[in-house]
Amino acid sequence: MPAAGGIGPGNGKEYPGNLTPFVTVSCIVAAMGGLIFGYDIGISGGVTTMTPFLQKFFRRVWEKKEAAKSTNQYCQYDSQTLTMFTSSLYLAALLASLAASTVTRKLGRRLSMLFGGLLFLAGALINGFAKAVWMLIFGRMLLGFGVGFANQSVPLYLSEMAPYKYRGALNIGFQLSITVGILVANVLNYFFAKIKGGWGWRLSLGGAMVPALIITIGSLLLPDTPNSMIERGQTEEARAKLKRIRGVDDVDEEFTDLVAASDASKLVEHPWRNLLQRKYRPHLTMAILIPCFQQLTGINVIMFYAPVLFSTIGFGDDASLMSAVITGIVNVAATLVSIYGVDKWGRRFLFLEGGVQMLICQAVVAACIGAKFGTSGNPSDLPKWYAIVVVLFICVHVAGFAWSWGPLGWLVPSEIFPLEIRSAAQSINVSVNMIFTFLVAQVFLIMLCHMKFGLFLFFALFVVIMSIFVYYFLPETKGIPIEEMNRVWKSHWYWSRFMEDLDYPINGDLELSKGGQGAKNV
């Protein structure tokens, strides 16, 4: 069966080691790097519905919103300046992720996190004290540089630190932090919007300093990964660190494989150019398509603009902010489900189940909004129960994303790249993610205005495409040591044609059976 594509976790090497308190705390602290990304996603959508914020910086949008209250609900927020405020961050993150590749490889994962925290801190200060639109956008770009560095380094750090049996759960801590950041931002928006004097938006934007300080201080306290230490020539220190991380003295086999992978990586003079080699075709494909598909689920339409979206479908400003809080709670709870199940049920199961769930919800939401708003965008009298039904299915959609494409979109790319291309490939992964995040954020309000309820069907089509892609082309990576990941490609019905033994030995001592479904040490 084509979709079988993977191999069981029991094949090949099983390195000794435990889930030690040291590695657990290290991964929790590192995963908090996701707070800055999540907080920004949640806060930007909320402040754009605050009347004092719109009156000060986007007065035309506010005037259009007031004029459109009884007419076309689809188009009241259609403004390129407003969407540039939101999406400028992602262009900056795209540029930063390319520079972060070199920093992460040559200076280590921790320093890349530190740079991310400091840049985000500077952006939060500028936004909190902004007096003009240019200050807002400049601050957003600094925030974007911070997000680019953090998103480049944190998933790699988590995948390299975690024991392979628990890699999925610990890596998803990054996505959990993103969802917590979104929820906290939505709660703060709700209360800050009620502050008399209309300056609550400054607290919302300036509050980004808190998650920035967390990742900045955390990066100073974290140990570096053995992979990164070996890569920078600190071999004996790396062996001692690996013993402490795994909680056992018998780390010779894993350490030898890490050194072998590092030696192989040093032979690669141009990792960016190396990505184009035939043997890296599966890795490059996943580094591009997984983040692309993650954004085309339509989730950022909901999470960026949840307050705007709920206001558009008939909620008042306070009610729309509260609805965003509800989706934030669902997002966090469903991510916990993924942490529990990713190393039990596997990546492919969660990908496929989440895809089916999102598809059904998008179809229902499109039908509900289409039936009431039609193409005119004027719902006349919108019953409360009707709006509740829409929110309910949006929440189920968010849950489907939060235990599938949300966390796995970061986990799977970070665990499949061999060391010699790991930093460069992760930069491709982050860059593609930011490109499509930017595009979706920039054109969403235009698409909502012109495609109306059909926008949800547009994203539903991509959910179908990406689910088919996962079914046929994504192998299972559950329970495979990160330096042994080559064998999932060599046993796959399609990708095996790109993996030549002479070109790509599995650390020199792992041989796959003829059928591609087993492995043995020789």
Coordinates of C-alpha atoms in Angstrom, one line a residue:
M1 CA 0.0 0.0 0.0
P2 CA 1.6 3.3 -1.0
A3 CA 0.7 5.2 2.1
A4 CA 2.5 2.7 4.3
G5 CA 5.7 4.4 3.4
G6 CA 7.3 4.3 6.9
I7 CA 9.0 1.8 9.2
G8 CA 8.2 0.7 12.6
P9 CA 10.0 2.3 15.6
G10 CA 11.4 -1.0 16.6
N11 CA 13.7 -1.3 13.6
G12 CA 17.4 -0.2 13.7
K13 CA 19.1 1.4 16.7
E14 CA 17.7 2.2 20.0
Y15 CA 19.9 4.5 22.0
P16 CA 19.9 4.1 25.8
G17 CA 18.7 7.1 27.8
N18 CA 16.0 8.5 30.0
L19 CA 13.7 11.5 30.1
T20 CA 15.7 13.3 32.7
P21 CA 14.6 16.4 34.7
F22 CA 17.5 18.3 33.2
V23 CA 16.5 17.8 29.6
T24 CA 12.8 18.3 30.5
V25 CA 13.4 21.7 32.1
S26 CA 15.8 22.7 29.2
C27 CA 13.2 21.8 26.6
I28 CA 10.4 23.6 28.5
V29 CA 12.5 26.8 28.8
A30 CA 13.5 26.6 25.1
A31 CA 10.0 25.9 24.0
M32 CA 9.0 29.3 25.5
G33 CA 10.5 30.8 22.5
G34 CA 7.2 30.1 20.9
L35 CA 5.6 32.7 23.2
I36 CA 6.8 35.6 21.2
F37 CA 5.4 34.3 18.0
G38 CA 2.0 33.3 19.6
Y39 CA 1.7 36.6 21.5
D40 CA 2.2 38.6 18.3
I41 CA -0.3 36.5 16.4
G42 CA -3.0 37.1 19.0
I43 CA -2.2 40.7 19.9
S44 CA -2.2 42.1 16.3
G45 CA -5.6 40.8 15.4
G46 CA -7.1 42.2 18.7
V47 CA -5.7 45.7 18.5
T48 CA -7.0 46.2 15.0
T49 CA -10.6 46.0 16.3
M50 CA -9.9 48.6 19.1
T51 CA -11.6 51.8 18.1
P52 CA -9.0 54.2 19.6
F53 CA -6.2 52.3 17.8
L54 CA -8.0 52.6 14.5
Q55 CA -8.8 56.2 15.0
K56 CA -5.2 57.1 15.7
F57 CA -3.4 55.1 13.0
F58 CA -6.0 53.9 10.5
R59 CA -8.8 56.5 10.5
R60 CA -10.0 55.6 7.1
V61 CA -10.5 52.0 8.2
W62 CA -12.5 53.2 11.2
E63 CA -14.6 55.5 9.1
K64 CA -15.3 52.7 6.6
K65 CA -16.1 50.3 9.5
E66 CA -18.6 52.8 10.9
A67 CA -20.2 53.4 7.5
A68 CA -20.4 49.7 6.7
K69 CA -22.1 48.6 9.9
S70 CA -25.4 48.2 8.3
T71 CA -24.2 47.2 4.8
N72 CA -21.5 44.9 3.5
Q73 CA -19.9 43.1 6.4
Y74 CA -17.3 41.4 4.2
C75 CA -15.4 44.5 3.2
Q76 CA -15.4 46.8 6.2
Y77 CA -11.7 46.0 7.2
D78 CA -10.4 46.0 3.6
S79 CA -7.2 48.1 3.9
Q80 CA -3.7 47.5 2.5
T81 CA -2.2 49.7 5.2
L82 CA -3.8 47.8 8.0
T83 CA -2.8 44.5 6.6
M84 CA 0.8 45.8 6.1
F85 CA 0.8 46.5 9.8
T86 CA 0.0 42.9 10.5
S87 CA 2.0 41.2 7.8
S88 CA 5.2 43.3 7.7
L89 CA 6.5 41.2 10.6
Y90 CA 6.5 38.1 8.4
L91 CA 8.6 39.7 5.7
A92 CA 11.2 40.6 8.3
A93 CA 11.0 37.1 9.8
L94 CA 11.7 35.7 6.3
L95 CA 14.9 37.8 5.9
A96 CA 16.0 37.0 9.5
S97 CA 15.6 33.2 9.1
L98 CA 18.1 33.3 6.3
A99 CA 20.7 35.0 8.4
A100 CA 19.8 32.9 11.4
S101 CA 20.9 29.8 9.5
T102 CA 24.6 30.9 9.7
V103 CA 24.3 32.1 13.3
T104 CA 22.6 28.9 14.4
R105 CA 25.2 26.7 12.7
K106 CA 28.4 28.6 13.7
L107 CA 27.5 30.1 17.0
G108 CA 25.0 27.6 18.4
R109 CA 21.3 27.3 18.9
R110 CA 21.3 29.3 22.2
L111 CA 22.8 32.5 20.7
S112 CA 20.3 32.4 17.9
M113 CA 17.5 32.3 20.5
L114 CA 19.2 35.2 22.4
F115 CA 19.3 37.4 19.3
G116 CA 15.7 36.6 18.7
G117 CA 14.7 37.7 22.2
L118 CA 16.6 40.9 22.1
L119 CA 15.2 41.9 18.7
F120 CA 11.7 41.1 19.8
L121 CA 12.2 43.2 22.9
A122 CA 13.3 46.2 20.9
G123 CA 10.3 45.9 18.6
A124 CA 7.9 45.6 21.5
L125 CA 9.3 48.9 23.1
I126 CA 8.9 50.8 19.8
N127 CA 5.4 49.6 19.2
G128 CA 4.3 50.3 22.8
F129 CA 5.4 54.0 22.4
A130 CA 4.4 54.4 18.8
K131 CA 3.3 57.8 17.7
A132 CA 2.9 57.2 13.9
V133 CA 2.3 54.4 11.5
W134 CA 5.9 54.2 10.4
M135 CA 6.9 53.5 14.1
L136 CA 4.4 50.7 14.2
I137 CA 5.7 49.1 11.0
F138 CA 9.4 49.5 12.1
G139 CA 8.6 48.0 15.4
R140 CA 6.8 45.1 13.7
M141 CA 9.8 44.5 11.5
L142 CA 12.1 44.2 14.6
L143 CA 9.5 41.8 16.0
G144 CA 9.8 39.8 12.8
F145 CA 13.6 39.6 13.0
G146 CA 13.1 38.2 16.5
V147 CA 10.5 35.7 15.4
G148 CA 12.8 34.6 12.5
F149 CA 15.7 33.8 14.8
A150 CA 13.5 32.0 17.4
N151 CA 11.6 29.9 14.8
Q152 CA 14.9 28.9 13.2
S153 CA 16.6 27.8 16.4
V154 CA 14.0 26.6 18.9
P155 CA 12.6 23.6 16.9
L156 CA 16.1 22.4 16.1
Y157 CA 17.2 22.7 19.7
L158 CA 14.2 20.7 20.9
S159 CA 14.6 17.9 18.3
E160 CA 18.3 17.6 19.2
M161 CA 17.9 17.7 23.0
A162 CA 15.0 15.3 23.3
P163 CA 15.4 11.5 23.6
Y164 CA 14.1 10.1 20.3
K165 CA 11.2 8.3 22.1
Y166 CA 9.9 11.6 23.5
R167 CA 11.0 13.9 20.7
G168 CA 7.5 14.5 19.4
A169 CA 6.0 15.5 22.8
L170 CA 8.9 17.8 23.8
N171 CA 9.1 19.4 20.4
I172 CA 5.4 20.2 20.4
G173 CA 6.1 22.3 23.5
F174 CA 7.1 25.0 21.0
Q175 CA 3.6 24.9 19.4
L176 CA 2.1 24.8 22.9
S177 CA 3.9 28.0 23.8
I178 CA 2.6 29.6 20.6
T179 CA -1.0 28.7 21.5
V180 CA -0.5 29.9 25.1
G181 CA 0.9 33.2 23.7
I182 CA -2.1 33.6 21.5
L183 CA -4.5 32.9 24.4
V184 CA -2.7 35.3 26.7
A185 CA -2.8 38.0 24.0
N186 CA -6.5 37.5 23.4
V187 CA -7.3 37.7 27.2
L188 CA -5.2 40.9 27.5
N189 CA -6.8 42.4 24.5
Y190 CA -10.3 41.8 26.0
F191 CA -9.4 43.6 29.2
F192 CA -7.1 46.3 27.8
A193 CA -9.8 47.3 25.4
K194 CA -12.0 48.4 28.4
I195 CA -9.4 50.8 29.8
K196 CA -10.8 54.3 29.8
G197 CA -8.9 56.9 27.8
G198 CA -8.4 54.5 24.9
W199 CA -4.7 53.7 25.5
G200 CA -5.1 50.0 26.3
W201 CA -3.7 49.1 22.8
R202 CA -0.3 50.4 24.0
L203 CA -0.3 47.9 26.9
S204 CA -1.3 45.2 24.4
L205 CA 1.6 46.0 22.0
G206 CA 4.1 46.8 24.7
G207 CA 3.2 43.7 26.6
A208 CA 5.3 41.7 24.1
M209 CA 8.3 42.7 26.2
V210 CA 7.4 40.0 28.7
P211 CA 7.7 36.9 26.4
A212 CA 10.8 38.6 24.9
L213 CA 12.4 38.8 28.3
I214 CA 11.5 35.2 29.0
I215 CA 13.3 33.8 25.9
T216 CA 16.2 36.3 26.3
I217 CA 16.9 35.2 29.9
G218 CA 16.1 31.6 29.2
S219 CA 18.6 31.4 26.4
L220 CA 21.4 32.6 28.7
L221 CA 20.6 29.8 31.2
L222 CA 20.2 26.9 28.7
P223 CA 22.9 24.4 27.8
D224 CA 23.8 24.0 24.1
T225 CA 22.9 20.8 22.3
P226 CA 25.6 18.1 21.9
N227 CA 25.0 18.2 18.1
S228 CA 25.8 21.9 18.1
M229 CA 28.8 21.5 20.4
I230 CA 30.3 18.7 18.2
E231 CA 29.6 20.8 15.1
R232 CA 31.8 23.6 16.7
G233 CA 34.6 21.3 17.7
Q234 CA 33.7 20.9 21.4
T235 CA 33.9 17.1 21.3
E236 CA 34.7 16.1 24.9
E237 CA 32.3 18.7 26.3
A238 CA 29.6 17.3 24.1
R239 CA 30.2 13.8 25.4
A240 CA 29.9 14.9 29.0
K241 CA 26.8 17.0 28.1
L242 CA 25.2 14.0 26.3
K243 CA 25.7 11.8 29.4
R244 CA 24.0 14.4 31.6
I245 CA 21.1 14.9 29.1
R246 CA 20.4 11.1 28.7
G247 CA 21.0 10.3 32.4
V248 CA 23.2 7.3 31.5
D249 CA 27.0 6.7 31.0
D250 CA 26.5 4.4 28.1
V251 CA 26.2 7.0 25.3
D252 CA 29.0 5.7 23.1
E253 CA 26.8 4.5 20.2
E254 CA 24.8 7.7 20.0
F255 CA 27.9 9.9 20.5
T256 CA 29.7 8.0 17.7
D257 CA 26.8 8.6 15.4
L258 CA 26.7 12.3 16.3
V259 CA 30.4 12.7 15.6
A260 CA 30.0 10.8 12.3
A261 CA 27.2 13.0 11.2
S262 CA 29.2 16.1 12.2
D263 CA 32.3 14.8 10.2
A264 CA 30.0 14.3 7.2
S265 CA 28.6 17.8 7.6
K266 CA 32.0 19.4 7.6
L267 CA 32.7 17.9 4.2
V268 CA 29.8 20.0 2.9
E269 CA 31.2 23.4 1.8
H270 CA 28.0 24.9 0.6
P271 CA 25.0 23.6 2.5
W272 CA 22.6 25.8 0.6
R273 CA 23.8 24.5 -2.8
N274 CA 24.0 21.0 -1.3
L275 CA 20.2 21.1 -0.7
L276 CA 19.7 20.8 -4.4
Q277 CA 21.4 17.4 -4.7
R278 CA 19.3 14.5 -5.6
K279 CA 19.7 12.7 -2.3
Y280 CA 18.2 15.6 -0.5
R281 CA 15.1 15.8 -2.7
P282 CA 12.8 14.3 -0.1
H283 CA 14.0 16.7 2.6
L284 CA 13.8 19.8 0.4
T285 CA 10.3 18.8 -0.7
M286 CA 9.1 18.5 2.9
A287 CA 10.9 21.8 3.9
I288 CA 8.8 23.6 1.3
L289 CA 5.5 21.9 1.2
I290 CA 4.8 21.3 4.9
P291 CA 5.1 25.0 5.9
C292 CA 3.2 26.0 2.7
F293 CA 0.3 23.6 3.5
Q294 CA 0.3 24.6 7.2
Q295 CA -0.6 28.2 6.3
L296 CA -3.0 27.2 3.6
T297 CA -5.2 25.4 6.1
G298 CA -6.7 28.8 6.7
I299 CA -5.8 28.8 10.4
N300 CA -4.0 32.1 10.4
V301 CA -7.1 33.7 8.9
I302 CA -8.8 32.7 12.1
M303 CA -6.0 33.3 14.6
F304 CA -4.8 36.6 13.1
Y305 CA -8.2 38.1 12.5
A306 CA -10.4 36.1 14.9
P307 CA -11.8 39.4 16.5
V308 CA -12.2 40.9 13.0
L309 CA -13.8 37.7 11.7
F310 CA -16.2 37.4 14.6
S311 CA -17.1 41.1 14.4
T312 CA -17.7 40.6 10.7
I313 CA -20.2 37.7 11.4
G314 CA -22.3 39.8 13.7
F315 CA -20.6 40.0 17.1
G316 CA -19.9 43.4 18.8
D317 CA -16.4 44.5 19.6
D318 CA -16.4 43.0 23.2
A319 CA -18.1 39.8 22.0
S320 CA -15.6 39.3 19.2
L321 CA -12.7 39.7 21.5
M322 CA -14.2 37.2 23.9
S323 CA -14.9 34.8 21.0
A324 CA -11.2 35.0 20.2
V325 CA -10.4 34.1 23.8
I326 CA -12.6 31.0 23.4
T327 CA -10.8 29.9 20.3
G328 CA -7.5 30.5 22.1
I329 CA -8.5 28.2 25.0
V330 CA -9.5 25.5 22.4
N331 CA -6.1 25.9 20.7
V332 CA -4.2 25.3 23.9
A333 CA -6.3 22.3 25.0
A334 CA -6.1 20.6 21.6
T335 CA -2.3 21.1 21.6
L336 CA -2.1 19.2 24.8
V337 CA -3.9 16.3 23.1
S338 CA -1.1 16.4 20.4
I339 CA 1.6 16.3 23.1
Y340 CA -0.1 13.2 24.6
G341 CA -0.7 11.4 21.3
V342 CA 2.1 12.3 18.9
D343 CA 4.5 9.6 20.1
K344 CA 1.7 7.1 20.7
W345 CA -0.4 7.4 17.6
G346 CA 2.2 8.8 15.2
R347 CA 2.5 11.8 13.0
R348 CA 0.6 10.5 10.0
F349 CA -2.5 9.6 11.9
L350 CA -2.7 13.1 13.5
F351 CA -2.1 14.8 10.1
L352 CA -4.9 12.8 8.4
E353 CA -7.4 13.0 11.2
G354 CA -6.9 16.8 11.5
G355 CA -7.3 17.2 7.8
V356 CA -10.7 15.5 7.7
Q357 CA -11.8 17.5 10.7
M358 CA -10.8 20.8 9.3
L359 CA -12.4 20.0 5.9
I360 CA -15.8 19.2 7.4
C361 CA -15.7 22.4 9.6
Q362 CA -14.7 24.7 6.7
A363 CA -17.6 23.3 4.6
V364 CA -20.1 23.9 7.4
V365 CA -18.8 27.4 8.2
A366 CA -19.0 28.4 4.5
A367 CA -22.6 27.1 4.3
C368 CA -23.6 28.9 7.5
I369 CA -22.1 32.2 6.5
G370 CA -23.3 31.9 2.9
A371 CA -26.9 31.1 3.9
K372 CA -27.2 34.1 6.2
F373 CA -24.9 36.7 4.5
G374 CA -25.3 35.6 0.9
T375 CA -23.2 37.7 -1.5
S376 CA -24.4 41.1 -0.3
G377 CA -22.7 40.8 3.1
N378 CA -25.8 42.2 4.9
P379 CA -27.1 39.6 7.4
S380 CA -29.9 41.9 8.6
D381 CA -30.9 40.4 12.0
L382 CA -28.4 37.7 12.9
P383 CA -29.8 35.3 15.6
K384 CA -27.4 34.7 18.5
W385 CA -27.8 30.9 18.2
Y386 CA -26.7 31.2 14.6
A387 CA -23.5 33.0 15.5
I388 CA -22.8 30.5 18.2
V389 CA -23.0 27.6 15.7
V390 CA -20.4 29.4 13.5
V391 CA -18.1 29.9 16.5
L392 CA -18.6 26.2 17.5
F393 CA -17.5 24.9 14.2
I394 CA -14.6 27.4 14.0
C395 CA -13.5 26.1 17.4
V396 CA -13.6 22.5 16.2
H397 CA -11.6 23.6 13.1
V398 CA -9.0 25.2 15.5
A399 CA -8.9 22.0 17.5
G400 CA -8.2 19.9 14.4
F401 CA -5.4 22.2 13.4
A402 CA -3.9 22.4 16.9
W403 CA -3.4 18.6 17.3
S404 CA -2.2 18.1 13.7
W405 CA -0.8 20.7 11.2
G406 CA -0.1 23.2 13.9
P407 CA 2.5 21.4 16.0
L408 CA 3.5 18.8 13.3
G409 CA 4.2 21.6 10.8
W410 CA 7.2 22.5 13.1
L411 CA 8.0 19.1 14.5
V412 CA 8.4 17.0 11.3
P413 CA 10.7 19.3 9.3
S414 CA 12.9 19.8 12.4
E415 CA 13.5 16.1 12.9
I416 CA 14.0 14.9 9.3
F417 CA 17.1 16.9 8.2
P418 CA 20.6 15.4 8.5
L419 CA 23.1 17.5 10.3
E420 CA 25.0 18.6 7.2
I421 CA 22.0 20.5 5.8
R422 CA 20.0 21.0 9.1
S423 CA 20.4 24.7 9.6
A424 CA 20.0 25.6 5.9
A425 CA 17.0 23.3 5.5
Q426 CA 15.4 24.7 8.6
S427 CA 15.9 28.2 7.2
I428 CA 14.0 27.1 4.1
N429 CA 11.3 25.7 6.3
V430 CA 10.9 29.0 8.3
S431 CA 11.3 31.1 5.2
V432 CA 8.5 29.3 3.3
N433 CA 6.3 29.5 6.4
M434 CA 6.8 33.2 6.7
I435 CA 6.3 33.8 2.9
F436 CA 2.9 32.1 3.0
T437 CA 2.0 33.6 6.4
F438 CA 2.7 37.0 4.9
L439 CA 0.7 36.3 1.7
V440 CA -2.3 35.0 3.6
A441 CA -2.2 37.9 6.0
Q442 CA -1.8 40.5 3.3
V443 CA -4.5 39.2 0.9
F444 CA -7.0 37.8 3.4
L445 CA -9.1 40.9 3.9
I446 CA -9.2 41.5 0.1
M447 CA -10.2 37.9 -0.5
L448 CA -12.9 38.1 2.2
C449 CA -14.2 41.2 0.5
H450 CA -14.3 39.6 -3.0
M451 CA -14.7 35.8 -2.3
K452 CA -17.0 36.3 0.6
F453 CA -18.0 33.0 2.3
G454 CA -16.3 31.2 -0.6
L455 CA -13.0 32.0 1.2
F456 CA -13.5 29.0 3.5
L457 CA -14.1 26.7 0.5
F458 CA -10.8 28.0 -1.0
F459 CA -8.9 26.9 2.1
A460 CA -10.9 23.6 2.2
L461 CA -9.6 22.7 -1.2
F462 CA -6.0 23.0 0.0
V463 CA -6.9 20.8 3.0
V464 CA -7.9 18.1 0.6
I465 CA -4.7 18.4 -1.4
M466 CA -2.4 18.4 1.6
S467 CA -4.2 15.4 3.1
I468 CA -3.6 13.4 -0.1
F469 CA 0.0 14.5 0.0
V470 CA 0.5 13.2 3.5
Y471 CA -1.3 9.9 2.7
Y472 CA 1.0 9.1 -0.2
F473 CA 4.3 10.9 0.4
L474 CA 5.0 11.5 4.1
P475 CA 6.6 8.6 6.0
E476 CA 6.1 7.9 9.7
T477 CA 8.9 9.3 11.8
K478 CA 7.7 8.3 15.2
G479 CA 10.4 6.7 17.4
I480 CA 13.2 7.1 14.9
P481 CA 16.5 8.5 16.3
I482 CA 17.2 11.8 14.6
E483 CA 20.6 10.7 13.2
E484 CA 19.0 7.5 11.9
M485 CA 16.2 9.3 10.0
N486 CA 17.7 8.3 6.6
R487 CA 16.1 4.9 6.8
V488 CA 12.5 6.3 6.7
W489 CA 13.3 7.6 3.2
K490 CA 15.2 4.5 2.0
S491 CA 12.1 2.4 2.9
H492 CA 9.5 4.7 1.4
W493 CA 7.8 3.5 -1.8
Y494 CA 8.6 6.8 -3.7
W495 CA 11.5 8.5 -1.9
S496 CA 13.7 5.4 -1.9
R497 CA 14.6 6.1 -5.6
F498 CA 16.5 9.2 -4.5
M499 CA 18.4 7.5 -1.7
E500 CA 21.5 5.6 -3.0
D501 CA 23.5 3.5 -0.6
L502 CA 26.8 4.8 -2.0
D503 CA 25.6 8.3 -1.9
Y504 CA 23.9 8.2 1.4
P505 CA 25.0 5.5 3.8
I506 CA 23.1 5.4 7.2
N507 CA 26.1 6.4 9.4
G508 CA 28.0 3.6 7.6
D509 CA 26.6 0.7 9.6
L510 CA 22.9 0.3 9.0
E511 CA 21.7 -1.8 6.1
L512 CA 18.1 -1.9 5.0
S513 CA 16.5 -5.2 4.0
K514 CA 15.6 -5.6 0.4
G515 CA 12.0 -4.9 0.9
G516 CA 12.8 -1.6 2.7
Q517 CA 10.7 -2.5 5.7
G518 CA 13.4 -3.6 8.1
A519 CA 16.9 -2.7 9.2
K520 CA 19.8 -4.5 10.8
N521 CA 23.2 -3.7 12.2
V522 CA 26.1 -5.2 10.4

